[in-house]
JSON list of C-alpha atoms in Angstrom, two decimals:
[
{"chain": "A", "resi": 1, "resn": "GLY", "atom": "CA", "xyz": [-79.36, -55.72, 36.56]},
{"chain": "A", "resi": 2, "resn": "GLN", "atom": "CA", "xyz": [-77.12, -53.17, 38.37]},
{"chain": "A", "resi": 3, "resn": "SER", "atom": "CA", "xyz": [-77.19, -53.17, 42.67]},
{"chain": "A", "resi": 4, "resn": "LEU", "atom": "CA", "xyz": [-74.73, -51.70, 44.82]},
{"chain": "A", "resi": 5, "resn": "GLU", "atom": "CA", "xyz": [-75.08, -53.07, 48.78]},
{"chain": "A", "resi": 6, "resn": "GLN", "atom": "CA", "xyz": [-74.50, -50.33, 51.77]},
{"chain": "A", "resi": 7, "resn": "PRO", "atom": "CA", "xyz": [-75.22, -49.84, 55.44]},
{"chain": "A", "resi": 8, "resn": "SER", "atom": "CA", "xyz": [-77.63, -47.22, 55.35]},
{"chain": "A", "resi": 9, "resn": "GLU", "atom": "CA", "xyz": [-76.13, -45.71, 58.49]},
{"chain": "A", "resi": 10, "resn": "VAL", "atom": "CA", "xyz": [-73.57, -46.56, 60.92]},
{"chain": "A", "resi": 11, "resn": "THR", "atom": "CA", "xyz": [-71.98, -44.98, 63.58]},
{"chain": "A", "resi": 12, "resn": "ALA", "atom": "CA", "xyz": [-68.55, -44.58, 65.39]},
{"chain": "A", "resi": 13, "resn": "VAL", "atom": "CA", "xyz": [-66.56, -42.55, 67.78]},
{"chain": "A", "resi": 14, "resn": "GLU", "atom": "CA", "xyz": [-64.72, -39.01, 67.36]},
{"chain": "A", "resi": 15, "resn": "GLY", "atom": "CA", "xyz": [-60.52, -40.71, 67.03]},
{"chain": "A", "resi": 16, "resn": "ALA", "atom": "CA", "xyz": [-62.03, -43.89, 65.83]},
{"chain": "A", "resi": 17, "resn": "ILE", "atom": "CA", "xyz": [-61.71, -45.93, 63.03]},
{"chain": "A", "resi": 18, "resn": "VAL", "atom": "CA", "xyz": [-64.88, -47.08, 60.89]},
{"chain": "A", "resi": 19, "resn": "GLN", "atom": "CA", "xyz": [-65.62, -49.05, 58.31]},
{"chain": "A", "resi": 20, "resn": "ILE", "atom": "CA", "xyz": [-68.18, -48.15, 55.29]},
{"chain": "A", "resi": 21, "resn": "ASN", "atom": "CA", "xyz": [-68.43, -51.78, 53.33]},
{"chain": "A", "resi": 22, "resn": "CYS", "atom": "CA", "xyz": [-69.44, -51.86, 49.32]},
{"chain": "A", "resi": 23, "resn": "THR", "atom": "CA", "xyz": [-70.82, -54.65, 47.38]},
{"chain": "A", "resi": 24, "resn": "TYR", "atom": "CA", "xyz": [-71.71, -54.70, 44.25]},
{"chain": "A", "resi": 25, "resn": "GLN", "atom": "CA", "xyz": [-73.25, -56.57, 40.89]},
{"chain": "A", "resi": 26, "resn": "THR", "atom": "CA", "xyz": [-73.44, -54.74, 37.71]},
{"chain": "A", "resi": 27, "resn": "SER", "atom": "CA", "xyz": [-72.40, -56.87, 33.95]},
{"chain": "A", "resi": 28, "resn": "GLY", "atom": "CA", "xyz": [-69.45, -54.32, 33.07]},
{"chain": "A", "resi": 29, "resn": "PHE", "atom": "CA", "xyz": [-67.83, -53.50, 36.06]},
{"chain": "A", "resi": 30, "resn": "TYR", "atom": "CA", "xyz": [-64.92, -50.29, 35.81]},
{"chain": "A", "resi": 31, "resn": "GLY", "atom": "CA", "xyz": [-64.21, -49.18, 38.67]},
{"chain": "A", "resi": 32, "resn": "LEU", "atom": "CA", "xyz": [-65.31, -47.95, 42.66]},
{"chain": "A", "resi": 33, "resn": "SER", "atom": "CA", "xyz": [-65.28, -44.17, 43.37]},
{"chain": "A", "resi": 34, "resn": "TRP", "atom": "CA", "xyz": [-66.71, -43.25, 46.71]},
{"chain": "A", "resi": 35, "resn": "TYR", "atom": "CA", "xyz": [-68.15, -39.57, 47.90]},
{"chain": "A", "resi": 36, "resn": "GLN", "atom": "CA", "xyz": [-68.95, -37.55, 50.33]},
{"chain": "A", "resi": 37, "resn": "GLN", "atom": "CA", "xyz": [-72.10, -35.58, 51.16]},
{"chain": "A", "resi": 38, "resn": "HIS", "atom": "CA", "xyz": [-72.43, -32.98, 53.95]},
{"chain": "A", "resi": 39, "resn": "ASP", "atom": "CA", "xyz": [-76.20, -32.23, 54.50]},
{"chain": "A", "resi": 40, "resn": "GLY", "atom": "CA", "xyz": [-77.25, -30.08, 52.30]},
{"chain": "A", "resi": 41, "resn": "GLY", "atom": "CA", "xyz": [-73.88, -29.95, 49.83]},
{"chain": "A", "resi": 42, "resn": "ALA", "atom": "CA", "xyz": [-72.87, -31.15, 46.90]},
{"chain": "A", "resi": 43, "resn": "PRO", "atom": "CA", "xyz": [-71.41, -34.76, 46.76]},
{"chain": "A", "resi": 44, "resn": "THR", "atom": "CA", "xyz": [-67.51, -34.46, 46.83]},
{"chain": "A", "resi": 45, "resn": "PHE", "atom": "CA", "xyz": [-64.84, -36.89, 44.98]},
{"chain": "A", "resi": 46, "resn": "LEU", "atom": "CA", "xyz": [-63.10, -39.00, 48.28]},
{"chain": "A", "resi": 47, "resn": "SER", "atom": "CA", "xyz": [-60.99, -42.34, 46.33]},
{"chain": "A", "resi": 48, "resn": "TYR", "atom": "CA", "xyz": [-61.29, -43.82, 43.34]},
{"chain": "A", "resi": 49, "resn": "ASN", "atom": "CA", "xyz": [-60.41, -47.75, 42.52]},
{"chain": "A", "resi": 50, "resn": "GLY", "atom": "CA", "xyz": [-59.64, -49.29, 39.24]},
{"chain": "A", "resi": 51, "resn": "LEU", "atom": "CA", "xyz": [-58.17, -52.21, 40.46]},
{"chain": "A", "resi": 52, "resn": "ASP", "atom": "CA", "xyz": [-57.87, -54.25, 43.38]},
{"chain": "A", "resi": 53, "resn": "GLY", "atom": "CA", "xyz": [-56.15, -53.14, 46.89]},
{"chain": "A", "resi": 54, "resn": "LEU", "atom": "CA", "xyz": [-55.37, -50.14, 48.55]},
{"chain": "A", "resi": 55, "resn": "GLU", "atom": "CA", "xyz": [-55.80, -46.44, 47.92]},
{"chain": "A", "resi": 56, "resn": "GLU", "atom": "CA", "xyz": [-54.72, -44.16, 50.89]},
{"chain": "A", "resi": 57, "resn": "THR", "atom": "CA", "xyz": [-55.59, -40.13, 50.36]},
{"chain": "A", "resi": 58, "resn": "GLY", "atom": "CA", "xyz": [-54.76, -38.69, 53.79]},
{"chain": "A", "resi": 59, "resn": "ARG", "atom": "CA", "xyz": [-57.32, -40.15, 56.59]},
{"chain": "A", "resi": 60, "resn": "PHE", "atom": "CA", "xyz": [-58.47, -41.96, 54.29]},
{"chain": "A", "resi": 61, "resn": "SER", "atom": "CA", "xyz": [-58.32, -45.45, 52.30]},
{"chain": "A", "resi": 62, "resn": "SER", "atom": "CA", "xyz": [-60.57, -47.56, 49.80]},
{"chain": "A", "resi": 63, "resn": "PHE", "atom": "CA", "xyz": [-60.18, -50.89, 48.69]},
{"chain": "A", "resi": 64, "resn": "LEU", "atom": "CA", "xyz": [-61.91, -53.12, 45.98]},
{"chain": "A", "resi": 65, "resn": "SER", "atom": "CA", "xyz": [-61.35, -56.94, 45.42]},
{"chain": "A", "resi": 66, "resn": "ARG", "atom": "CA", "xyz": [-62.86, -57.62, 41.89]},
{"chain": "A", "resi": 67, "resn": "SER", "atom": "CA", "xyz": [-63.43, -61.46, 42.28]},
{"chain": "A", "resi": 68, "resn": "ASP", "atom": "CA", "xyz": [-65.64, -60.41, 45.39]},
{"chain": "A", "resi": 69, "resn": "SER", "atom": "CA", "xyz": [-67.51, -57.56, 43.94]},
{"chain": "A", "resi": 70, "resn": "TYR", "atom": "CA", "xyz": [-66.70, -55.75, 47.26]},
{"chain": "A", "resi": 71, "resn": "GLY", "atom": "CA", "xyz": [-65.19, -52.57, 48.09]},
{"chain": "A", "resi": 72, "resn": "TYR", "atom": "CA", "xyz": [-64.64, -50.57, 51.20]},
{"chain": "A", "resi": 73, "resn": "LEU", "atom": "CA", "xyz": [-63.73, -47.61, 52.82]},
{"chain": "A", "resi": 74, "resn": "LEU", "atom": "CA", "xyz": [-62.03, -47.22, 55.54]},
{"chain": "A", "resi": 75, "resn": "LEU", "atom": "CA", "xyz": [-61.81, -43.79, 57.81]},
{"chain": "A", "resi": 76, "resn": "GLN", "atom": "CA", "xyz": [-58.95, -43.26, 60.32]},
{"chain": "A", "resi": 77, "resn": "GLU", "atom": "CA", "xyz": [-59.12, -40.80, 63.40]},
{"chain": "A", "resi": 78, "resn": "LEU", "atom": "CA", "xyz": [-62.21, -39.52, 63.35]},
{"chain": "A", "resi": 79, "resn": "GLN", "atom": "CA", "xyz": [-63.31, -36.65, 63.25]},
{"chain": "A", "resi": 80, "resn": "MET", "atom": "CA", "xyz": [-67.03, -34.55, 64.06]},
{"chain": "A", "resi": 81, "resn": "LYS", "atom": "CA", "xyz": [-66.35, -32.86, 60.46]},
{"chain": "A", "resi": 82, "resn": "ASP", "atom": "CA", "xyz": [-66.42, -36.08, 58.67]},
{"chain": "A", "resi": 83, "resn": "SER", "atom": "CA", "xyz": [-70.09, -36.21, 60.05]},
{"chain": "A", "resi": 84, "resn": "ALA", "atom": "CA", "xyz": [-71.75, -36.66, 56.87]},
{"chain": "A", "resi": 85, "resn": "SER", "atom": "CA", "xyz": [-73.59, -39.54, 53.63]},
{"chain": "A", "resi": 86, "resn": "TYR", "atom": "CA", "xyz": [-70.71, -41.45, 52.20]},
{"chain": "A", "resi": 87, "resn": "PHE", "atom": "CA", "xyz": [-71.70, -42.89, 48.95]},
{"chain": "A", "resi": 88, "resn": "CYS", "atom": "CA", "xyz": [-70.49, -45.65, 46.63]},
{"chain": "A", "resi": 89, "resn": "ALA", "atom": "CA", "xyz": [-70.57, -46.01, 42.74]},
{"chain": "A", "resi": 90, "resn": "VAL", "atom": "CA", "xyz": [-68.99, -47.80, 39.83]},
{"chain": "A", "resi": 91, "resn": "ARG", "atom": "CA", "xyz": [-68.18, -47.19, 36.67]},
{"chain": "A", "resi": 92, "resn": "ASP", "atom": "CA", "xyz": [-70.13, -48.96, 34.39]},
{"chain": "A", "resi": 93, "resn": "SER", "atom": "CA", "xyz": [-68.69, -50.00, 30.71]},
{"chain": "A", "resi": 94, "resn": "HIS", "atom": "CA", "xyz": [-72.04, -51.01, 29.42]},
{"chain": "A", "resi": 95, "resn": "SER", "atom": "CA", "xyz": [-73.67, -47.31, 30.17]},
{"chain": "A", "resi": 96, "resn": "ASN", "atom": "CA", "xyz": [-71.11, -45.26, 28.38]},
{"chain": "A", "resi": 97, "resn": "TYR", "atom": "CA", "xyz": [-68.88, -44.92, 31.34]},
{"chain": "A", "resi": 98, "resn": "GLN", "atom": "CA", "xyz": [-72.00, -44.23, 33.75]},
{"chain": "A", "resi": 99, "resn": "LEU", "atom": "CA", "xyz": [-71.44, -43.70, 37.40]},
{"chain": "A", "resi": 100, "resn": "ILE", "atom": "CA", "xyz": [-74.04, -46.04, 39.29]},
{"chain": "A", "resi": 101, "resn": "TRP", "atom": "CA", "xyz": [-74.82, -44.92, 42.16]},
{"chain": "A", "resi": 102, "resn": "GLY", "atom": "CA", "xyz": [-75.20, -46.65, 46.04]},
{"chain": "A", "resi": 103, "resn": "ALA", "atom": "CA", "xyz": [-78.00, -45.36, 48.22]},
{"chain": "A", "resi": 104, "resn": "GLY", "atom": "CA", "xyz": [-75.15, -44.53, 51.36]},
{"chain": "A", "resi": 105, "resn": "THR", "atom": "CA", "xyz": [-74.45, -44.83, 54.10]},
{"chain": "A", "resi": 106, "resn": "LYS", "atom": "CA", "xyz": [-74.94, -42.43, 56.79]},
{"chain": "A", "resi": 107, "resn": "LEU", "atom": "CA", "xyz": [-71.91, -41.70, 59.25]},
{"chain": "A", "resi": 108, "resn": "ILE", "atom": "CA", "xyz": [-72.91, -40.53, 62.76]},
{"chain": "A", "resi": 109, "resn": "ILE", "atom": "CA", "xyz": [-70.01, -38.99, 65.47]},
{"chain": "A", "resi": 110, "resn": "LYS", "atom": "CA", "xyz": [-70.63, -39.03, 68.43]},
{"chain": "A", "resi": 111, "resn": "PRO", "atom": "CA", "xyz": [-67.44, -37.33, 71.04]},
{"chain": "B", "resi": 1, "resn": "GLU", "atom": "CA", "xyz": [-60.23, -23.21, 42.23]},
{"chain": "B", "resi": 2, "resn": "PRO", "atom": "CA", "xyz": [-62.22, -23.79, 39.56]},
{"chain": "B", "resi": 3, "resn": "GLU", "atom": "CA", "xyz": [-65.90, -24.84, 40.42]},
{"chain": "B", "resi": 4, "resn": "VAL", "atom": "CA", "xyz": [-69.27, -25.82, 39.14]},
{"chain": "B", "resi": 5, "resn": "THR", "atom": "CA", "xyz": [-71.55, -22.66, 39.54]},
{"chain": "B", "resi": 6, "resn": "GLN", "atom": "CA", "xyz": [-76.03, -23.67, 39.74]},
{"chain": "B", "resi": 7, "resn": "THR", "atom": "CA", "xyz": [-78.62, -21.46, 39.45]},
{"chain": "B", "resi": 8, "resn": "PRO", "atom": "CA", "xyz": [-81.11, -20.63, 40.86]},
{"chain": "B", "resi": 9, "resn": "SER", "atom": "CA", "xyz": [-80.41, -22.04, 44.46]},
{"chain": "B", "resi": 10, "resn": "HIS", "atom": "CA", "xyz": [-83.65, -22.86, 45.07]},
{"chain": "B", "resi": 11, "resn": "GLN", "atom": "CA", "xyz": [-87.14, -22.62, 43.00]},
{"chain": "B", "resi": 12, "resn": "VAL", "atom": "CA", "xyz": [-90.67, -22.90, 44.28]},
{"chain": "B", "resi": 13, "resn": "THR", "atom": "CA", "xyz": [-93.02, -23.50, 41.62]},
{"chain": "B", "resi": 14, "resn": "GLN", "atom": "CA", "xyz": [-96.86, -24.57, 40.73]},
{"chain": "B", "resi": 15, "resn": "MET", "atom": "CA", "xyz": [-97.32, -27.92, 39.14]},
{"chain": "B", "resi": 16, "resn": "GLY", "atom": "CA", "xyz": [-97.61, -27.67, 35.37]},
{"chain": "B", "resi": 17, "resn": "GLN", "atom": "CA", "xyz": [-95.31, -24.83, 35.29]},
{"chain": "B", "resi": 18, "resn": "GLU", "atom": "CA", "xyz": [-91.26, -24.68, 33.47]},
{"chain": "B", "resi": 19, "resn": "VAL", "atom": "CA", "xyz": [-88.45, -24.61, 34.90]},
{"chain": "B", "resi": 20, "resn": "ILE", "atom": "CA", "xyz": [-85.08, -24.47, 33.41]},
{"chain": "B", "resi": 21, "resn": "LEU", "atom": "CA", "xyz": [-82.17, -25.57, 35.99]},
{"chain": "B", "resi": 22, "resn": "ARG", "atom": "CA", "xyz": [-78.88, -23.30, 34.99]},
{"chain": "B", "resi": 23, "resn": "CYS", "atom": "CA", "xyz": [-75.44, -24.48, 35.42]},
{"chain": "B", "resi": 24, "resn": "VAL", "atom": "CA", "xyz": [-72.14, -23.19, 34.20]},
{"chain": "B", "resi": 25, "resn": "PRO", "atom": "CA", "xyz": [-69.37, -26.27, 34.41]},
{"chain": "B", "resi": 26, "resn": "ILE", "atom": "CA", "xyz": [-65.67, -26.30, 35.16]},
{"chain": "B", "resi": 27, "resn": "SER", "atom": "CA", "xyz": [-63.89, -23.93, 31.97]},
{"chain": "B", "resi": 28, "resn": "ASN", "atom": "CA", "xyz": [-62.11, -26.67, 30.67]},
{"chain": "B", "resi": 29, "resn": "HIS", "atom": "CA", "xyz": [-64.14, -29.93, 31.23]},
{"chain": "B", "resi": 30, "resn": "LEU", "atom": "CA", "xyz": [-65.24, -31.76, 28.21]},
{"chain": "B", "resi": 31, "resn": "TYR", "atom": "CA", "xyz": [-68.78, -33.88, 30.19]},
{"chain": "B", "resi": 32, "resn": "PHE", "atom": "CA", "xyz": [-71.66, -32.28, 31.68]},
{"chain": "B", "resi": 33, "resn": "TYR", "atom": "CA", "xyz": [-74.91, -34.23, 33.48]},
{"chain": "B", "resi": 34, "resn": "TRP", "atom": "CA", "xyz": [-77.48, -33.56, 35.54]},
{"chain": "B", "resi": 35, "resn": "TYR", "atom": "CA", "xyz": [-78.28, -35.76, 38.55]},
{"chain": "B", "resi": 36, "resn": "ARG", "atom": "CA", "xyz": [-81.51, -35.43, 40.92]},
{"chain": "B", "resi": 37, "resn": "GLN", "atom": "CA", "xyz": [-81.65, -36.12, 44.71]},
{"chain": "B", "resi": 38, "resn": "ILE", "atom": "CA", "xyz": [-84.69, -36.90, 46.24]},
{"chain": "B", "resi": 39, "resn": "LEU", "atom": "CA", "xyz": [-84.55, -36.23, 50.34]},
{"chain": "B", "resi": 40, "resn": "GLY", "atom": "CA", "xyz": [-82.64, -38.32, 52.14]},
{"chain": "B", "resi": 41, "resn": "GLN", "atom": "CA", "xyz": [-82.26, -40.93, 48.99]},
{"chain": "B", "resi": 42, "resn": "LYS", "atom": "CA", "xyz": [-79.83, -41.51, 46.98]},
{"chain": "B", "resi": 43, "resn": "VAL", "atom": "CA", "xyz": [-78.34, -39.44, 43.93]},
{"chain": "B", "resi": 44, "resn": "GLU", "atom": "CA", "xyz": [-79.99, -40.59, 40.64]},
{"chain": "B", "resi": 45, "resn": "PHE", "atom": "CA", "xyz": [-78.35, -40.15, 37.16]},
{"chain": "B", "resi": 46, "resn": "LEU", "atom": "CA", "xyz": [-80.79, -38.22, 34.51]},
{"chain": "B", "resi": 47, "resn": "VAL", "atom": "CA", "xyz": [-78.59, -37.53, 31.75]},
{"chain": "B", "resi": 48, "resn": "SER", "atom": "CA", "xyz": [-74.73, -37.05, 30.11]},
{"chain": "B", "resi": 49, "resn": "PHE", "atom": "CA", "xyz": [-73.97, -34.74, 27.66]},
{"chain": "B", "resi": 50, "resn": "TYR", "atom": "CA", "xyz": [-70.80, -34.07, 25.61]},
{"chain": "B", "resi": 51, "resn": "ASN", "atom": "CA", "xyz": [-70.27, -32.40, 22.24]},
{"chain": "B", "resi": 52, "resn": "ASN", "atom": "CA", "xyz": [-73.05, -30.83, 22.16]},
{"chain": "B", "resi": 53, "resn": "GLU", "atom": "CA", "xyz": [-75.22, -34.34, 22.53]},
{"chain": "B", "resi": 54, "resn": "ILE", "atom": "CA", "xyz": [-76.99, -36.49, 24.50]},
{"chain": "B", "resi": 55, "resn": "SER", "atom": "CA", "xyz": [-74.59, -39.48, 25.31]},
{"chain": "B", "resi": 56, "resn": "GLU", "atom": "CA", "xyz": [-76.65, -41.23, 28.05]},
{"chain": "B", "resi": 57, "resn": "LYS", "atom": "CA", "xyz": [-79.83, -41.04, 30.17]},
{"chain": "B", "resi": 58, "resn": "SER", "atom": "CA", "xyz": [-81.84, -42.55, 32.19]},
{"chain": "B", "resi": 59, "resn": "GLU", "atom": "CA", "xyz": [-85.46, -43.82, 32.20]},
{"chain": "B", "resi": 60, "resn": "ILE", "atom": "CA", "xyz": [-86.27, -41.20, 34.66]},
{"chain": "B", "resi": 61, "resn": "PHE", "atom": "CA", "xyz": [-85.03, -38.41, 31.04]},
{"chain": "B", "resi": 62, "resn": "ASP", "atom": "CA", "xyz": [-88.84, -38.82, 29.88]},
{"chain": "B", "resi": 63, "resn": "ASP", "atom": "CA", "xyz": [-89.73, -36.22, 26.98]},
{"chain": "B", "resi": 64, "resn": "GLN", "atom": "CA", "xyz": [-90.61, -33.76, 29.89]},
{"chain": "B", "resi": 65, "resn": "PHE", "atom": "CA", "xyz": [-87.11, -33.49, 30.60]},
{"chain": "B", "resi": 66, "resn": "SER", "atom": "CA", "xyz": [-84.21, -31.46, 28.57]},
{"chain": "B", "resi": 67, "resn": "VAL", "atom": "CA", "xyz": [-80.80, -30.52, 28.13]},
{"chain": "B", "resi": 68, "resn": "GLU", "atom": "CA", "xyz": [-79.10, -27.71, 26.18]},
{"chain": "B", "resi": 69, "resn": "ARG", "atom": "CA", "xyz": [-75.87, -25.98, 26.15]},
{"chain": "B", "resi": 70, "resn": "PRO", "atom": "CA", "xyz": [-76.75, -22.10, 24.72]},
{"chain": "B", "resi": 71, "resn": "ASP", "atom": "CA", "xyz": [-73.93, -20.42, 24.71]},
{"chain": "B", "resi": 72, "resn": "GLY", "atom": "CA", "xyz": [-69.83, -21.97, 25.70]},
{"chain": "B", "resi": 73, "resn": "SER", "atom": "CA", "xyz": [-70.29, -21.65, 29.38]},
{"chain": "B", "resi": 74, "resn": "ASN", "atom": "CA", "xyz": [-74.34, -22.71, 30.25]},
{"chain": "B", "resi": 75, "resn": "PHE", "atom": "CA", "xyz": [-75.46, -26.06, 30.64]},
{"chain": "B", "resi": 76, "resn": "THR", "atom": "CA", "xyz": [-79.09, -25.87, 31.13]},
{"chain": "B", "resi": 77, "resn": "LEU", "atom": "CA", "xyz": [-81.59, -28.42, 32.19]},
{"chain": "B", "resi": 78, "resn": "LYS", "atom": "CA", "xyz": [-85.61, -27.40, 31.37]},
{"chain": "B", "resi": 79, "resn": "ILE", "atom": "CA", "xyz": [-88.58, -29.05, 32.97]},
{"chain": "B", "resi": 80, "resn": "ARG", "atom": "CA", "xyz": [-91.56, -28.90, 30.80]},
{"chain": "B", "resi": 81, "resn": "SER", "atom": "CA", "xyz": [-94.59, -28.95, 32.92]},
{"chain": "B", "resi": 82, "resn": "THR", "atom": "CA", "xyz": [-92.87, -30.19, 35.89]},
{"chain": "B", "resi": 83, "resn": "LYS", "atom": "CA", "xyz": [-94.85, -32.94, 38.70]},
{"chain": "B", "resi": 84, "resn": "LEU", "atom": "CA", "xyz": [-95.30, -32.98, 42.05]},
{"chain": "B", "resi": 85, "resn": "GLU", "atom": "CA", "xyz": [-92.60, -36.03, 42.07]},
{"chain": "B", "resi": 86, "resn": "ASP", "atom": "CA", "xyz": [-90.09, -33.40, 40.51]},
{"chain": "B", "resi": 87, "resn": "SER", "atom": "CA", "xyz": [-89.26, -32.07, 43.83]},
{"chain": "B", "resi": 88, "resn": "ALA", "atom": "CA", "xyz": [-85.72, -32.70, 44.85]},
{"chain": "B", "resi": 89, "resn": "MET", "atom": "CA", "xyz": [-82.42, -31.01, 44.29]},
{"chain": "B", "resi": 90, "resn": "TYR", "atom": "CA", "xyz": [-81.03, -31.07, 40.72]},
{"chain": "B", "resi": 91, "resn": "PHE", "atom": "CA", "xyz": [-77.06, -31.43, 40.31]},
{"chain": "B", "resi": 92, "resn": "CYS", "atom": "CA", "xyz": [-75.02, -30.70, 38.00]},
{"chain": "B", "resi": 93, "resn": "ALA", "atom": "CA", "xyz": [-71.36, -32.55, 37.54]},
{"chain": "B", "resi": 94, "resn": "SER", "atom": "CA", "xyz": [-68.86, -31.69, 35.37]},
{"chain": "B", "resi": 95, "resn": "SER", "atom": "CA", "xyz": [-65.14, -33.56, 33.86]},
{"chain": "B", "resi": 96, "resn": "GLU", "atom": "CA", "xyz": [-62.54, -34.00, 31.97]},
{"chain": "B", "resi": 97, "resn": "THR", "atom": "CA", "xyz": [-62.69, -37.50, 31.09]},
{"chain": "B", "resi": 98, "resn": "VAL", "atom": "CA", "xyz": [-65.69, -39.50, 30.46]},
{"chain": "B", "resi": 99, "resn": "ALA", "atom": "CA", "xyz": [-67.71, -40.14, 33.93]},
{"chain": "B", "resi": 100, "resn": "GLY", "atom": "CA", "xyz": [-64.34, -38.37, 35.25]},
{"chain": "B", "resi": 101, "resn": "GLY", "atom": "CA", "xyz": [-61.64, -40.49, 33.18]},
{"chain": "B", "resi": 102, "resn": "GLY", "atom": "CA", "xyz": [-59.02, -42.92, 35.21]},
{"chain": "B", "resi": 103, "resn": "THR", "atom": "CA", "xyz": [-59.90, -41.42, 38.45]},
{"chain": "B", "resi": 104, "resn": "GLY", "atom": "CA", "xyz": [-63.93, -41.52, 38.15]},
{"chain": "B", "resi": 105, "resn": "GLU", "atom": "CA", "xyz": [-64.25, -38.23, 39.22]},
{"chain": "B", "resi": 106, "resn": "LEU", "atom": "CA", "xyz": [-66.81, -35.55, 38.47]},
{"chain": "B", "resi": 107, "resn": "PHE", "atom": "CA", "xyz": [-66.97, -31.88, 40.11]},
{"chain": "B", "resi": 108, "resn": "PHE", "atom": "CA", "xyz": [-70.77, -30.93, 41.39]},
{"chain": "B", "resi": 109, "resn": "GLY", "atom": "CA", "xyz": [-72.47, -27.70, 41.57]},
{"chain": "B", "resi": 110, "resn": "GLU", "atom": "CA", "xyz": [-74.10, -27.18, 44.94]},
{"chain": "B", "resi": 111, "resn": "GLY", "atom": "CA", "xyz": [-77.56, -27.94, 43.85]},
{"chain": "B", "resi": 112, "resn": "SER", "atom": "CA", "xyz": [-80.74, -26.39, 43.18]},
{"chain": "B", "resi": 113, "resn": "ARG", "atom": "CA", "xyz": [-83.43, -27.12, 45.09]},
{"chain": "B", "resi": 114, "resn": "LEU", "atom": "CA", "xyz": [-86.94, -27.75, 43.19]},
{"chain": "B", "resi": 115, "resn": "THR", "atom": "CA", "xyz": [-89.96, -27.18, 44.96]},
{"chain": "B", "resi": 116, "resn": "VAL", "atom": "CA", "xyz": [-93.30, -28.17, 43.08]},
{"chain": "B", "resi": 117, "resn": "LEU", "atom": "CA", "xyz": [-96.35, -27.82, 44.49]}
]
């Protein structure tokens, strides 16, 4: 079957660095995406990893290791506005490349 | 900047009533999706739509659900006879290519909150 595991909640301090891990199990892995969702808002795309390695976009980076079925989202220089839920999502070639979503990680940032 | 728009933002309905949620995807996008999110839970895929037909649907998308693209801009989700458990936020999304193509990027609307009493 298909499944994604990510921590339900992570707490960090403003200005710090935090890493949100995601492990997945899918028969037709085609890429790992990360989305941010503020309370009551729409999910917004953050990053995508189709190949192994690190992708960097400003303060956010995402990493993928296909051999370990593992990825993470790294957020640096945390700001209060980064308080949100972060979802990893896998594209599955055996499901017509649809996104299979994790349950989300609620990031709480303290001053 | 182009965006996906959804109406209504919030709808309250009685159990057993029909509901239609409307979406206007980004104009040059070819793939359209409906997702739902029960409060505090994960985003769940309902259905994808391409070339005027359903390309993929989940087990949630049973016979009480239907989608339609009645004209060149709107994309609708109809729930024929609502149940209490249909209460959720329903998100419409669109992409240029299947599941966002090379980057996997979907563009989401702000959602329609459905409350079934």
